[in-house]
């Protein structure tokens, strides 16, 4: 019988993944990841949507800070283009950050629309973080799972 005593386990559905931006140890990596993705987005008019490289970079910095925190605390980078992280159980996860609780429904609706575009190979798990864009606190609002029709809070 195999012992699991040396294996670190996570209950990812009941974890509080909230953090402070000062918890990010490798800010240079975070900025580099944001710029690399911003350049990819900016290179195509359909994804740039008229935004400057700097505008996209600022958006990616904001959206990517939760990804960076997760990468520094046990999650793995999902190296596929425009994918986020892989949780400690091996499941790919989409990570979203929004400015307030009232926007969560809109974020999840955009995720639903992306999921229904099957060519995107969109994740079945979405983590939502909230940051008011002024404070350093990022609150893990919830983990959402695809039920075949929409993302539901777990």
C-alpha positions as semicolon CSV with decimal commas, in nm:
position;residue;x (nm);y (nm);z (nm)
1;X;0,000;0,000;0,000
2;X;0,138;0,338;-0,104
3;X;0,169;0,605;0,162
4;X;0,049;0,956;0,085
5;X;0,226;1,107;0,386
6;X;0,488;1,282;0,173
7;X;0,246;1,413;-0,089
8;X;0,121;1,767;-0,039
9;X;-0,253;1,777;-0,099
10;X;-0,473;2,076;-0,164
11;X;-0,846;2,122;-0,123
12;X;-0,853;2,376;-0,402
13;X;-1,227;2,424;-0,378
14;X;-1,216;2,536;-0,016
15;X;-0,891;2,731;-0,013
16;X;-0,876;3,101;0,058
17;X;-0,632;3,216;-0,207
18;X;-0,660;3,585;-0,115
19;X;-0,330;3,772;-0,108
20;X;-0,161;4,110;-0,094
21;X;0,042;4,231;-0,392
22;X;0,340;4,257;-0,156
23;X;0,324;3,875;-0,131
24;X;0,453;3,856;-0,490
25;X;0,819;3,762;-0,463
26;X;0,923;3,776;-0,828
27;X;0,784;4,103;-0,957
28;X;1,025;4,103;-1,253
29;X;0,883;3,769;-1,373
30;X;0,527;3,903;-1,329
31;X;0,608;4,210;-1,539
32;X;0,785;4,001;-1,805
33;X;0,491;3,761;-1,833
34;X;0,253;4,056;-1,868
35;X;0,464;4,218;-2,141
36;X;0,506;3,893;-2,335
37;X;0,132;3,833;-2,338
38;X;0,062;4,200;-2,417
39;X;0,289;4,178;-2,723
40;X;0,105;3,865;-2,844
41;X;-0,232;4,037;-2,799
42;X;-0,115;4,359;-2,962
43;X;0,027;4,178;-3,266
44;X;-0,321;4,101;-3,402
45;X;-0,577;4,375;-3,470
46;X;-0,860;4,138;-3,371
47;X;-0,720;4,092;-3,021
48;X;-0,568;4,440;-2,983
49;X;-0,907;4,598;-3,057
50;X;-0,751;4,941;-3,110
51;X;-0,564;4,941;-2,778
52;X;-0,203;5,052;-2,750
53;X;0,064;4,810;-2,633
54;X;0,089;5,003;-2,306
55;X;-0,289;4,980;-2,245
56;X;-0,278;4,605;-2,300
57;X;0,030;4,574;-2,079
58;X;-0,143;4,758;-1,793
59;X;-0,446;4,529;-1,829
60;X;-0,222;4,220;-1,829
61;X;-0,034;4,343;-1,521
62;X;-0,364;4,375;-1,335
63;X;-0,499;4,044;-1,460
64;X;-0,172;3,858;-1,424
65;X;-0,091;3,935;-1,061
66;X;-0,321;3,658;-0,933
67;X;-0,163;3,415;-1,180
68;X;0,183;3,513;-1,054
69;X;0,076;3,462;-0,693
70;X;-0,058;3,116;-0,774
71;X;0,261;3,026;-0,963
72;X;0,463;3,121;-0,658
73;X;0,246;2,913;-0,424
74;X;0,231;2,573;-0,594
75;X;0,041;2,609;-0,919
76;X;0,215;2,546;-1,251
77;X;0,227;2,762;-1,561
78;X;-0,004;2,642;-1,837
79;X;0,233;2,709;-2,124
80;X;-0,031;2,684;-2,394
81;X;-0,097;3,015;-2,567
82;X;-0,338;3,240;-2,369
83;X;-0,386;2,981;-2,093
84;X;-0,326;3,057;-1,727
85;X;-0,230;2,799;-1,464
86;X;-0,256;2,431;-1,375
87;X;-0,371;2,361;-1,022
88;X;-0,185;2,122;-0,788
89;X;-0,423;1,842;-0,893
90;X;-0,328;1,882;-1,260
91;X;-0,640;2,066;-1,379
92;X;-0,608;2,370;-1,606
93;X;-0,759;2,685;-1,455
94;X;-0,863;3,021;-1,599
95;X;-0,781;3,308;-1,361
96;X;-0,988;3,628;-1,373
97;X;-0,956;3,952;-1,179
98;X;-1,225;4,217;-1,161
99;X;-1,267;4,541;-0,969
100;X;-1,584;4,467;-0,771
101;X;-1,831;4,199;-0,674
102;X;-2,096;4,348;-0,904
103;X;-1,877;4,265;-1,206
104;X;-1,843;3,893;-1,130
105;X;-2,159;3,800;-1,322
106;X;-2,020;3,978;-1,630
107;X;-1,682;3,804;-1,598
108;X;-1,856;3,467;-1,573
109;X;-2,079;3,548;-1,871
110;X;-1,770;3,625;-2,082
111;X;-1,619;3,296;-1,963
112;X;-1,939;3,113;-2,060
113;X;-1,931;3,268;-2,408
114;X;-1,565;3,167;-2,450
115;X;-1,640;2,813;-2,326
116;X;-1,916;2,774;-2,585
117;X;-1,665;2,857;-2,859
118;X;-1,525;2,505;-2,858
119;X;-1,219;2,597;-3,069
120;X;-1,089;2,792;-2,767
121;X;-1,056;2,476;-2,554
122;X;-1,159;2,691;-2,257
123;X;-1,098;2,560;-1,904
124;X;-1,367;2,397;-1,689
125;X;-1,246;2,581;-1,376
126;X;-1,238;2,958;-1,323
127;X;-1,094;3,139;-1,021
128;X;-1,225;3,492;-0,968
129;X;-1,030;3,752;-0,771
130;X;-1,145;4,101;-0,677
131;X;-0,921;4,404;-0,642
132;X;-1,055;4,759;-0,643
133;X;-0,750;4,880;-0,846
134;X;-0,645;5,107;-0,557
135;X;-0,559;4,867;-0,275
136;X;-0,296;4,596;-0,259
137;X;-0,547;4,330;-0,152
138;X;-0,669;4,066;-0,397
139;X;-0,964;3,871;-0,257
140;X;-1,036;3,524;-0,390
141;X;-1,406;3,570;-0,457
142;X;-1,472;3,213;-0,567
143;X;-1,399;2,905;-0,769
144;X;-1,642;2,827;-1,049
145;X;-1,694;2,497;-1,232
146;X;-1,847;2,439;-1,574
147;X;-2,175;2,246;-1,546
148;X;-2,230;2,200;-1,920
149;X;-2,425;2,526;-1,955
150;X;-2,257;2,785;-1,732
151;X;-1,996;2,835;-1,461
152;X;-2,136;2,770;-1,113
153;X;-1,976;2,856;-0,783
154;X;-1,839;2,547;-0,618
